């Protein structure tokens, strides 16, 4: 039987399917892409770094030869072994939950999703490891059943081998479908290659998803649940070519990152702006920043409230102003503190700000805070301490935007000490710093507003400037979704005295 036996998916009506069950393959069917390599590469890089990704790239030609000339199952087993062997199951689950959904969601086939979304019950039959695809399929697309290849484990680690009955291709898919559904035949079966035919024949209707013509992916607004939280270092989906280019760039990028960090740390701040431009780092300044506080005046300094993008936010704020601005920070590593060209006051999230310390800093000059939660891209309700609003009425919101082409400069799961290096390893990273209008006196704490009202107003102003939509998620929601913890960093010797703090 050939693939022409079945009609194409565009001939499948989605009307009247409310009580129907659909069973679909994943690569090439639910997803436009027919290769699962990019998703294996994402896991390899996130759990094993450069060496694991290099190993996967080296064995990929062997996997391809086996896939096309021996068996589909053999080729997939090579990719599974190279990616998973020796990796903790908890780490695989973490990447599947925090990293893969964003990339999967950007590759949904519109015709397949049209049919699948119209059905009440949804099942996936895939050769991919179940542990790798299940979080996305169940949590974001509402699949009831996910039948995939089971990866063998030993003492909490993946062995790299697969459990019986082996990789789910061909007859194994049909057997898995029979075991899951028994004598009840699903109404629709969707596949894209000849090895999908055995399970499609068990469905009342079968439709093939052609590889051509190319179609546009399903847009985010048509997904049942938006992808808000995302982690991971890689910006682009690592196709074989992109993965190879990333590996070749890494030694060059790391050397360049060290140069850029050294320039920012060692040069006088007025020169950093020009040094960054000479080294390929673009800094764009918009709006009119306030002048520096004169020592002879009795006023307090300006408190800059910035939208949070990376740990480098206060560095680029200082670069835009041409003068070092001390910053109150959360969850900053010792390494980041050591290489920072500005003074940092590290706040333990379970501690509070010392009012006297903050007041002293503001009397000496300007101060910056970059709370997680000022915009939807980092989608949390802004909650900086009431002490900030009560200690000064000189409040200036700052909208931060950064652009990265290869690596993300922030992480929830990984070691945050590498965040500056990953940002500066991009070929030409960029920061856009927009100074918004200072809050009018009537909208400050001194003007009669509560600290919550001031905080929420600043959040709305920054979000509107960046065309972001605010949500009700908290910082703890983010870390629980991405890292499995609440994002709290403890220190043996807290730098600030304990007091009450209102969220993040």
CSV table of C-alpha atoms in Angstrom, one decimal:
chain,number,residue,atom,x,y,z
A,1,UNK,CA,0.0,0.0,0.0
A,2,UNK,CA,1.3,3.4,-0.9
A,3,UNK,CA,0.7,6.8,0.6
A,4,UNK,CA,-1.6,7.7,-2.3
A,5,UNK,CA,-4.1,5.3,-0.9
A,6,UNK,CA,-5.2,7.9,1.6
A,7,UNK,CA,-6.6,11.4,0.7
A,8,UNK,CA,-4.7,14.4,1.8
A,9,UNK,CA,-5.5,16.2,5.1
A,10,UNK,CA,-7.0,19.2,3.3
A,11,UNK,CA,-9.8,17.0,2.2
A,12,UNK,CA,-10.7,16.1,5.8
A,13,UNK,CA,-13.7,18.1,7.1
A,14,UNK,CA,-13.5,19.5,10.6
A,15,UNK,CA,-17.2,20.0,10.9
A,16,UNK,CA,-19.2,17.8,13.3
A,17,UNK,CA,-16.1,16.3,14.9
A,18,UNK,CA,-17.1,17.3,18.5
A,19,UNK,CA,-17.4,13.7,19.6
A,20,UNK,CA,-14.7,12.2,17.5
A,21,UNK,CA,-11.3,10.8,18.4
A,22,UNK,CA,-8.2,11.7,16.3
A,23,UNK,CA,-4.9,9.9,16.3
A,24,UNK,CA,-1.9,11.6,14.7
A,25,UNK,CA,1.8,11.2,14.1
A,26,UNK,CA,4.0,14.1,15.3
A,27,UNK,CA,7.0,15.0,13.1
A,28,UNK,CA,5.7,15.9,9.6
A,29,UNK,CA,2.0,15.6,10.7
A,30,UNK,CA,1.2,17.7,13.8
A,31,UNK,CA,4.5,19.6,13.2
A,32,UNK,CA,5.5,21.0,9.8
A,33,UNK,CA,9.1,19.8,10.2
A,34,UNK,CA,9.7,16.1,9.4
A,35,UNK,CA,13.0,15.9,11.4
A,36,UNK,CA,13.2,15.7,15.1
A,37,UNK,CA,16.9,16.6,15.2
A,38,UNK,CA,16.4,20.2,16.4
A,39,UNK,CA,14.5,19.0,19.5
A,40,UNK,CA,17.1,16.4,20.3
A,41,UNK,CA,19.8,19.1,19.8
A,42,UNK,CA,18.0,21.4,22.2
A,43,UNK,CA,17.9,18.8,24.9
A,44,UNK,CA,21.6,17.8,24.2
A,45,UNK,CA,22.8,21.4,24.6
A,46,UNK,CA,20.6,22.2,27.6
A,47,UNK,CA,21.5,19.1,29.7
A,48,UNK,CA,25.1,18.5,28.4
A,49,UNK,CA,26.4,21.7,26.9
A,50,UNK,CA,28.8,21.9,24.1
A,51,UNK,CA,30.3,18.4,24.3
A,52,UNK,CA,26.9,16.7,24.3
A,53,UNK,CA,25.8,18.8,21.3
A,54,UNK,CA,29.1,18.0,19.5
A,55,UNK,CA,28.6,14.3,20.1
A,56,UNK,CA,25.1,14.5,18.7
A,57,UNK,CA,26.2,16.3,15.6
A,58,UNK,CA,29.0,13.8,15.0
A,59,UNK,CA,26.7,10.8,15.1
A,60,UNK,CA,23.9,12.4,13.1
A,61,UNK,CA,25.3,11.3,9.7
A,62,UNK,CA,25.3,7.7,11.0
A,63,UNK,CA,21.8,8.2,12.2
A,64,UNK,CA,20.8,9.5,8.8
A,65,UNK,CA,22.4,6.5,7.0
A,66,UNK,CA,20.6,4.0,9.2
A,67,UNK,CA,17.3,5.9,9.0
A,68,UNK,CA,17.2,5.9,5.2
A,69,UNK,CA,19.0,2.7,4.3
A,70,UNK,CA,18.5,0.3,7.2
A,71,UNK,CA,15.5,1.2,9.2
A,72,UNK,CA,13.7,4.3,10.6
A,73,UNK,CA,13.9,2.7,14.1
A,74,UNK,CA,17.7,2.3,14.0
A,75,UNK,CA,18.3,5.9,13.0
A,76,UNK,CA,16.1,7.2,15.8
A,77,UNK,CA,17.8,4.9,18.4
A,78,UNK,CA,21.2,6.5,17.6
A,79,UNK,CA,19.8,10.0,18.2
A,80,UNK,CA,18.2,8.9,21.5
A,81,UNK,CA,21.4,7.3,22.7
A,82,UNK,CA,23.5,10.3,21.8
A,83,UNK,CA,21.1,12.7,23.5
A,84,UNK,CA,19.9,10.9,26.6
A,85,UNK,CA,22.7,8.4,27.7
A,86,UNK,CA,23.7,9.2,31.3
A,87,UNK,CA,21.3,12.2,31.7
A,88,UNK,CA,19.2,12.5,34.8
A,89,UNK,CA,15.5,11.9,34.1
A,90,UNK,CA,14.6,15.0,36.1
A,91,UNK,CA,16.8,17.1,33.8
A,92,UNK,CA,15.2,15.8,30.7
A,93,UNK,CA,11.7,16.5,32.2
A,94,UNK,CA,12.9,20.0,33.1
A,95,UNK,CA,14.0,20.8,29.5
A,96,UNK,CA,10.8,19.2,28.0
A,97,UNK,CA,8.7,21.4,30.3
A,98,UNK,CA,10.7,24.7,30.1
A,99,UNK,CA,12.5,24.8,26.7
A,100,UNK,CA,10.8,22.7,24.1
A,101,UNK,CA,7.2,24.1,24.1
A,102,UNK,CA,8.2,27.4,22.6
A,103,UNK,CA,9.9,25.7,19.6
A,104,UNK,CA,7.2,23.1,19.2
A,105,UNK,CA,4.4,25.7,19.2
A,106,UNK,CA,6.1,27.7,16.4
A,107,UNK,CA,6.0,24.7,14.0
A,108,UNK,CA,2.4,23.5,14.2
A,109,UNK,CA,0.9,22.4,10.9
A,110,UNK,CA,-2.3,24.5,10.2
A,111,UNK,CA,-4.2,21.8,8.3
A,112,UNK,CA,-3.5,19.1,10.9
A,113,UNK,CA,-4.3,21.4,13.8
A,114,UNK,CA,-7.5,22.4,12.1
A,115,UNK,CA,-8.7,18.7,12.2
A,116,UNK,CA,-7.1,17.9,15.6
A,117,UNK,CA,-8.6,20.9,17.4
A,118,UNK,CA,-12.1,20.1,16.1
A,119,UNK,CA,-12.0,16.6,17.8
A,120,UNK,CA,-13.0,15.9,21.4
A,121,UNK,CA,-10.3,13.3,22.1
A,122,UNK,CA,-6.8,13.6,20.9
A,123,UNK,CA,-4.0,11.0,20.8
A,124,UNK,CA,-0.4,11.2,19.5
A,125,UNK,CA,1.6,8.3,18.2
A,126,UNK,CA,5.2,9.2,17.8
A,127,UNK,CA,8.6,7.7,17.5
A,128,UNK,CA,10.0,10.5,19.7
A,129,UNK,CA,10.6,9.7,23.4
A,130,UNK,CA,7.4,10.2,25.3
A,131,UNK,CA,9.3,12.0,28.1
A,132,UNK,CA,10.4,14.6,25.5
A,133,UNK,CA,7.0,15.5,24.0
A,134,UNK,CA,4.4,14.8,26.6
A,135,UNK,CA,4.5,18.1,28.6
A,136,UNK,CA,3.9,20.2,25.5
A,137,UNK,CA,1.2,18.0,24.0
A,138,UNK,CA,-0.8,17.6,27.2
A,139,UNK,CA,-0.3,21.0,28.9
A,140,UNK,CA,-0.5,23.2,25.9
A,141,UNK,CA,-2.5,21.4,23.2
A,142,UNK,CA,-4.8,19.4,25.3
A,143,UNK,CA,-3.9,15.8,24.1
A,144,UNK,CA,-5.5,13.1,26.2
A,145,UNK,CA,-3.1,10.3,25.3
A,146,UNK,CA,0.6,10.5,24.3
A,147,UNK,CA,2.1,7.2,23.0
A,148,UNK,CA,5.8,7.5,22.4
A,149,UNK,CA,9.0,5.6,22.6
A,150,UNK,CA,9.9,4.8,26.2
A,151,UNK,CA,13.5,5.5,27.2
A,152,UNK,CA,15.1,3.0,29.6
A,153,UNK,CA,16.3,4.3,32.9
A,154,UNK,CA,18.6,3.1,35.7
A,155,UNK,CA,18.8,4.8,39.2
A,156,UNK,CA,17.2,8.0,37.9
A,157,UNK,CA,19.3,8.3,34.8
A,158,UNK,CA,18.5,7.5,31.2
A,159,UNK,CA,20.6,4.7,29.7
A,160,UNK,CA,20.2,5.8,26.2
A,161,UNK,CA,18.5,2.6,25.2
A,162,UNK,CA,14.8,2.1,24.6
A,163,UNK,CA,12.4,-0.1,26.5
A,164,UNK,CA,10.3,-2.8,24.8
A,165,UNK,CA,8.6,-2.8,22.4
A,166,UNK,CA,11.3,-0.4,21.0
A,167,UNK,CA,10.9,2.7,18.9
A,168,UNK,CA,7.3,3.4,17.9
A,169,UNK,CA,7.4,3.1,14.1
A,170,UNK,CA,5.5,1.0,11.7
A,171,UNK,CA,3.9,-2.1,13.3
A,172,UNK,CA,4.8,-0.9,16.8
A,173,UNK,CA,2.6,2.1,16.3
A,174,UNK,CA,-0.3,0.0,15.3
A,175,UNK,CA,0.2,-2.3,18.3
A,176,UNK,CA,0.4,0.6,20.7
A,177,UNK,CA,-2.9,2.0,19.2
A,178,UNK,CA,-4.6,-1.4,19.6
A,179,UNK,CA,-3.4,-1.6,23.2
A,180,UNK,CA,-4.7,1.9,24.1
A,181,UNK,CA,-8.1,1.7,22.3
A,182,UNK,CA,-8.9,-2.0,22.2
A,183,UNK,CA,-11.8,-2.7,19.8
A,184,UNK,CA,-12.9,0.9,19.7
A,185,UNK,CA,-11.8,2.4,16.3
A,186,UNK,CA,-10.7,6.1,16.4
A,187,UNK,CA,-12.5,8.1,13.8
A,188,UNK,CA,-9.5,9.9,12.2
A,189,UNK,CA,-5.9,8.8,11.7
A,190,UNK,CA,-3.3,11.4,10.5
A,191,UNK,CA,0.1,10.5,9.2
A,192,UNK,CA,2.8,11.7,6.7
A,193,UNK,CA,4.9,8.7,5.7
A,194,UNK,CA,4.5,5.0,4.7
A,195,UNK,CA,5.5,3.8,8.2
A,196,UNK,CA,2.3,5.5,9.5
A,197,UNK,CA,0.0,3.4,7.3
A,198,UNK,CA,-0.3,0.4,9.8
A,199,UNK,CA,-1.9,2.6,12.5
A,200,UNK,CA,-3.9,4.6,10.0
A,201,UNK,CA,-5.5,1.5,8.7
A,202,UNK,CA,-7.0,0.9,12.1
A,203,UNK,CA,-8.9,4.2,12.0
A,204,UNK,CA,-12.2,4.7,10.3
A,205,UNK,CA,-10.7,7.5,8.2
A,206,UNK,CA,-7.1,8.1,7.2
A,207,UNK,CA,-5.5,11.2,5.8
A,208,UNK,CA,-1.9,11.9,4.7
A,209,UNK,CA,-0.2,15.2,5.4
A,210,UNK,CA,2.0,16.0,2.3
A,211,UNK,CA,5.5,17.4,2.7
A,212,UNK,CA,4.8,20.0,0.1
A,213,UNK,CA,3.6,22.6,-0.5
A,214,UNK,CA,5.1,24.5,2.5
A,215,UNK,CA,2.6,26.1,4.8
A,216,UNK,CA,2.7,28.8,7.4
A,217,UNK,CA,2.7,27.7,11.0
A,218,UNK,CA,-0.3,28.1,13.3
A,219,UNK,CA,-0.2,31.5,15.0
A,220,UNK,CA,0.0,31.9,18.7
A,221,UNK,CA,-3.4,33.4,19.0
A,222,UNK,CA,-4.9,30.1,17.7
A,223,UNK,CA,-3.3,28.0,20.4
A,224,UNK,CA,-5.5,26.8,23.3
A,225,UNK,CA,-2.9,28.0,25.8
A,226,UNK,CA,-0.3,30.6,25.1
A,227,UNK,CA,3.4,29.9,25.7
A,228,UNK,CA,4.3,32.5,28.3
A,229,UNK,CA,7.2,30.9,30.2
A,230,UNK,CA,10.3,29.9,28.3
A,231,UNK,CA,13.9,29.1,29.3
A,232,UNK,CA,16.9,27.9,27.5
A,233,UNK,CA,20.1,29.4,26.0
A,234,UNK,CA,19.5,29.0,22.3
A,235,UNK,CA,17.5,31.7,20.4
A,236,UNK,CA,17.0,29.9,17.1
A,237,UNK,CA,15.8,26.3,16.5
A,238,UNK,CA,19.1,24.3,16.0
A,239,UNK,CA,18.7,22.7,12.6
A,240,UNK,CA,21.8,20.6,11.7
A,241,UNK,CA,23.4,23.6,10.0
A,242,UNK,CA,22.5,26.1,12.8
A,243,UNK,CA,23.8,23.7,15.4
A,244,UNK,CA,27.1,23.3,13.6
A,245,UNK,CA,27.4,27.1,13.2
A,246,UNK,CA,26.7,27.6,16.9
A,247,UNK,CA,29.5,25.1,17.8
A,248,UNK,CA,32.0,26.8,15.5
A,249,UNK,CA,31.1,30.2,16.8
A,250,UNK,CA,31.4,29.3,20.5
A,251,UNK,CA,35.2,29.7,21.0
A,252,UNK,CA,35.1,33.0,19.0
A,253,UNK,CA,32.1,34.2,20.9
A,254,UNK,CA,33.6,33.4,24.3
A,255,UNK,CA,36.8,35.3,23.5
A,256,UNK,CA,34.6,38.2,22.3
A,257,UNK,CA,32.5,38.0,25.4
A,258,UNK,CA,35.6,38.3,27.6
A,259,UNK,CA,36.8,41.3,25.7
A,260,UNK,CA,33.4,43.0,26.0
A,261,UNK,CA,33.1,42.3,29.7
A,262,UNK,CA,36.6,43.5,30.3
A,263,UNK,CA,35.8,46.8,28.5
A,264,UNK,CA,32.7,47.3,30.5
A,265,UNK,CA,34.5,46.5,33.8
A,266,UNK,CA,37.8,48.3,33.3
A,267,UNK,CA,37.0,51.4,31.3
A,268,UNK,CA,35.6,54.7,32.7
A,269,UNK,CA,31.8,54.6,32.3
A,270,UNK,CA,31.7,57.6,29.8
A,271,UNK,CA,33.9,55.5,27.5
A,272,UNK,CA,32.0,52.2,27.8
A,273,UNK,CA,29.3,53.3,25.3
A,274,UNK,CA,32.0,53.8,22.6
A,275,UNK,CA,33.9,50.7,23.5
A,276,UNK,CA,30.8,48.6,23.2
A,277,UNK,CA,30.1,50.0,19.7
A,278,UNK,CA,33.7,49.3,18.7
A,279,UNK,CA,33.2,45.7,19.9
A,280,UNK,CA,29.9,45.1,18.1
A,281,UNK,CA,27.5,45.8,21.0
A,282,UNK,CA,24.8,48.2,20.0
A,283,UNK,CA,23.3,50.6,22.6
A,284,UNK,CA,20.4,52.8,21.6
A,285,UNK,CA,19.2,55.5,23.9
A,286,UNK,CA,15.8,57.1,23.6
A,287,UNK,CA,14.1,59.7,25.7
A,288,UNK,CA,15.7,62.4,27.9
A,289,UNK,CA,17.5,61.1,30.9
A,290,UNK,CA,17.6,63.3,34.0
A,291,UNK,CA,20.8,65.0,34.9
A,292,UNK,CA,23.1,63.7,37.7
A,293,UNK,CA,22.3,64.8,41.2
A,294,UNK,CA,24.4,67.7,42.4
A,295,UNK,CA,26.1,67.2,45.7
A,296,UNK,CA,25.2,70.8,46.8
A,297,UNK,CA,21.4,70.2,46.6
A,298,UNK,CA,19.2,68.8,49.4
A,299,UNK,CA,17.2,66.6,47.0
A,300,UNK,CA,17.5,62.8,46.8
A,301,UNK,CA,18.7,61.1,43.7
A,302,UNK,CA,16.5,59.6,41.0
A,303,UNK,CA,15.2,56.0,41.4
A,304,UNK,CA,15.3,54.3,38.0
A,305,UNK,CA,12.8,51.4,37.7
A,306,UNK,CA,13.7,49.3,34.7
A,307,UNK,CA,11.9,46.5,32.9
A,308,UNK,CA,13.9,43.4,33.6
A,309,UNK,CA,15.6,41.6,30.6
A,310,UNK,CA,19.0,40.3,31.9
A,311,UNK,CA,21.3,40.8,34.8
A,312,UNK,CA,23.0,43.4,32.6
A,313,UNK,CA,20.1,45.8,32.8
A,314,UNK,CA,21.8,48.2,35.3
A,315,UNK,CA,25.1,48.0,33.4
A,316,UNK,CA,23.4,49.2,30.2
A,317,UNK,CA,21.4,51.8,32.1
A,318,UNK,CA,24.7,53.2,33.4
A,319,UNK,CA,26.2,53.0,29.9
A,320,UNK,CA,23.2,55.0,28.5
A,321,UNK,CA,23.6,57.6,31.2
A,322,UNK,CA,27.4,57.8,31.0
A,323,UNK,CA,27.9,57.4,34.7
A,324,UNK,CA,27.8,54.4,37.1
A,325,UNK,CA,24.4,53.9,38.8
A,326,UNK,CA,24.3,51.6,41.9
A,327,UNK,CA,21.7,48.9,41.6
A,328,UNK,CA,19.6,46.8,44.0
A,329,UNK,CA,19.5,43.3,42.5
A,330,UNK,CA,18.0,39.9,43.2
A,331,UNK,CA,19.5,36.5,42.6
A,332,UNK,CA,22.9,37.8,41.4
A,333,UNK,CA,25.8,35.4,41.5
A,334,UNK,CA,29.1,36.1,43.1
A,335,UNK,CA,30.8,36.0,39.7
A,336,UNK,CA,28.4,38.6,38.3
A,337,UNK,CA,29.1,40.8,41.4
A,338,UNK,CA,32.8,40.4,40.9
A,339,UNK,CA,32.9,41.5,37.3
A,340,UNK,CA,30.3,44.2,37.7
A,341,UNK,CA,31.6,47.8,37.0
A,342,UNK,CA,28.9,49.3,39.2
A,343,UNK,CA,28.1,49.0,42.9
A,344,UNK,CA,25.5,46.3,43.6
A,345,UNK,CA,23.3,45.8,46.6
A,346,UNK,CA,22.2,42.2,46.6
A,347,UNK,CA,18.9,41.5,48.2
A,348,UNK,CA,17.9,38.1,49.5
A,349,UNK,CA,14.3,37.6,48.5
A,350,UNK,CA,13.3,36.5,52.0
A,351,UNK,CA,14.9,39.7,53.4
A,352,UNK,CA,13.8,43.3,53.2
A,353,UNK,CA,15.5,46.4,52.2
A,354,UNK,CA,17.2,48.4,54.9
A,355,UNK,CA,15.4,51.8,54.7
A,356,UNK,CA,18.5,53.6,56.1
A,357,UNK,CA,20.8,52.0,53.6
A,358,UNK,CA,18.5,52.9,50.6
A,359,UNK,CA,18.0,56.4,51.9
A,360,UNK,CA,21.7,56.9,52.2
A,361,UNK,CA,22.3,55.6,48.6
A,362,UNK,CA,19.6,58.0,47.3
A,363,UNK,CA,21.1,60.9,49.1
A,364,UNK,CA,24.5,60.1,47.5
A,365,UNK,CA,23.0,59.9,44.0
A,366,UNK,CA,20.8,58.0,41.7
A,367,UNK,CA,19.8,54.3,42.2
A,368,UNK,CA,18.5,51.6,39.9
A,369,UNK,CA,16.2,48.6,40.5
A,370,UNK,CA,15.3,46.1,37.8
A,371,UNK,CA,12.5,44.0,39.3
A,372,UNK,CA,11.3,40.9,37.5
A,373,UNK,CA,7.7,41.7,36.7
A,374,UNK,CA,7.5,45.0,34.9
A,375,UNK,CA,6.3,43.6,31.6
A,376,UNK,CA,4.6,40.6,30.0
A,377,UNK,CA,7.8,39.3,28.4
A,378,UNK,CA,8.9,38.7,31.9
A,379,UNK,CA,5.2,38.3,32.9
A,380,UNK,CA,4.9,39.2,36.5
A,381,UNK,CA,3.1,41.8,38.5
A,382,UNK,CA,5.6,44.5,39.6
A,383,UNK,CA,6.0,44.5,43.4
A,384,UNK,CA,9.1,46.4,44.5
A,385,UNK,CA,9.3,47.2,48.2
A,386,UNK,CA,7.1,49.9,49.6
A,387,UNK,CA,10.3,51.4,51.0
A,388,UNK,CA,11.3,52.5,47.5
A,389,UNK,CA,8.1,54.4,46.9
A,390,UNK,CA,8.2,55.9,50.4
A,391,UNK,CA,11.8,57.1,50.3
A,392,UNK,CA,11.7,59.2,47.2
A,393,UNK,CA,9.3,60.8,44.8
A,394,UNK,CA,12.0,61.0,42.1
A,395,UNK,CA,10.8,58.0,40.1
A,396,UNK,CA,11.8,57.5,36.4
A,397,UNK,CA,10.5,54.4,34.5
A,398,UNK,CA,12.9,52.9,32.0
A,399,UNK,CA,11.9,50.5,29.2
A,400,UNK,CA,14.5,48.0,28.4
A,401,UNK,CA,14.6,45.9,25.2
A,402,UNK,CA,17.5,43.7,24.1
A,403,UNK,CA,18.1,41.7,21.0
A,404,UNK,CA,20.0,38.5,20.7
A,405,UNK,CA,20.5,36.4,17.6
A,406,UNK,CA,22.1,33.2,19.0
A,407,UNK,CA,22.1,33.0,22.8
A,408,UNK,CA,19.6,34.1,25.5
A,409,UNK,CA,21.4,36.2,28.2
A,410,UNK,CA,19.2,34.9,31.0
A,411,UNK,CA,18.1,31.7,32.5
A,412,UNK,CA,15.9,30.3,35.3
A,413,UNK,CA,17.3,26.7,35.3
A,414,UNK,CA,21.0,27.2,34.7
A,415,UNK,CA,23.9,28.9,36.5
A,416,UNK,CA,23.2,32.7,36.4
A,417,UNK,CA,26.9,33.4,36.6
A,418,UNK,CA,27.1,32.6,32.9
A,419,UNK,CA,24.3,35.0,31.9
A,420,UNK,CA,26.6,38.0,31.0
A,421,UNK,CA,28.9,35.7,29.0
A,422,UNK,CA,26.0,34.2,27.0
A,423,UNK,CA,24.6,37.7,26.2
A,424,UNK,CA,28.0,39.0,25.1
A,425,UNK,CA,28.7,35.8,23.0
A,426,UNK,CA,26.1,36.9,20.5
A,427,UNK,CA,27.6,38.2,17.3
A,428,UNK,CA,26.0,41.6,17.7
A,429,UNK,CA,23.9,42.0,20.8
A,430,UNK,CA,21.9,45.1,21.3
A,431,UNK,CA,20.2,47.0,24.1
A,432,UNK,CA,17.6,49.7,23.7
A,433,UNK,CA,17.2,52.0,26.7
A,434,UNK,CA,14.1,54.3,26.7
A,435,UNK,CA,13.8,56.9,29.5
A,436,UNK,CA,10.1,57.6,30.1
A,437,UNK,CA,8.7,60.7,31.8
A,438,UNK,CA,9.3,61.1,35.5
A,439,UNK,CA,6.3,60.3,37.6
A,440,UNK,CA,4.2,63.5,38.3
A,441,UNK,CA,4.1,64.4,42.0
A,442,UNK,CA,0.4,63.6,42.2
A,443,UNK,CA,1.1,60.0,41.2
A,444,UNK,CA,3.8,59.3,43.8
A,445,UNK,CA,3.7,58.2,47.4
A,446,UNK,CA,4.2,61.7,48.5
A,447,UNK,CA,1.3,62.8,46.4
A,448,UNK,CA,-1.1,60.5,48.3
A,449,UNK,CA,-0.9,57.3,46.3
A,450,UNK,CA,-0.2,53.9,47.9
A,451,UNK,CA,3.0,52.1,47.1
A,452,UNK,CA,1.0,49.4,45.3
A,453,UNK,CA,-0.7,52.1,43.1
A,454,UNK,CA,2.7,53.6,42.3
A,455,UNK,CA,4.1,50.2,41.4
A,456,UNK,CA,1.2,49.2,39.2
A,457,UNK,CA,1.2,52.5,37.4
A,458,UNK,CA,4.9,52.2,36.6
A,459,UNK,CA,4.2,48.6,35.3
A,460,UNK,CA,1.4,49.9,33.0
A,461,UNK,CA,3.5,52.7,31.7
A,462,UNK,CA,6.5,50.5,30.8
A,463,UNK,CA,4.2,47.8,29.3
A,464,UNK,CA,2.4,50.4,27.2
A,465,UNK,CA,5.7,51.7,25.9
A,466,UNK,CA,6.8,48.3,24.8
A,467,UNK,CA,3.4,47.1,23.6
A,468,UNK,CA,3.4,44.3,26.1
A,469,UNK,CA,0.3,42.9,27.8
A,470,UNK,CA,0.4,42.6,31.6
A,471,UNK,CA,-0.6,39.3,33.3
A,472,UNK,CA,-1.3,38.3,36.8
A,473,UNK,CA,1.5,35.8,37.1
A,474,UNK,CA,4.1,36.1,39.8
A,475,UNK,CA,7.8,35.5,39.8
A,476,UNK,CA,7.3,32.3,41.8
A,477,UNK,CA,5.0,31.1,39.0
A,478,UNK,CA,7.8,31.5,36.5
A,479,UNK,CA,10.4,29.7,38.5
A,480,UNK,CA,8.0,26.9,39.5
A,481,UNK,CA,7.1,26.4,35.8
A,482,UNK,CA,10.7,26.6,34.5
A,483,UNK,CA,13.0,25.4,37.3
A,484,UNK,CA,10.8,23.6,39.8
A,485,UNK,CA,11.5,26.0,42.6
A,486,UNK,CA,10.3,29.4,43.7
A,487,UNK,CA,13.5,31.3,42.6
A,488,UNK,CA,14.6,32.1,46.1
A,489,UNK,CA,18.3,32.5,46.6
A,490,UNK,CA,19.7,32.3,50.1
A,491,UNK,CA,23.0,33.6,51.5
A,492,UNK,CA,24.8,32.7,54.6
A,493,UNK,CA,25.5,36.3,55.4
A,494,UNK,CA,22.6,38.5,54.2
A,495,UNK,CA,23.8,42.0,53.2
A,496,UNK,CA,20.6,43.6,54.3
A,497,UNK,CA,18.6,43.5,57.6
A,498,UNK,CA,15.4,41.4,57.7
A,499,UNK,CA,12.1,43.2,57.3
A,500,UNK,CA,8.9,42.7,55.3
A,501,UNK,CA,8.9,42.7,51.6
A,502,UNK,CA,5.9,42.7,49.2
A,503,UNK,CA,6.6,40.0,46.6
A,504,UNK,CA,8.7,40.8,43.6
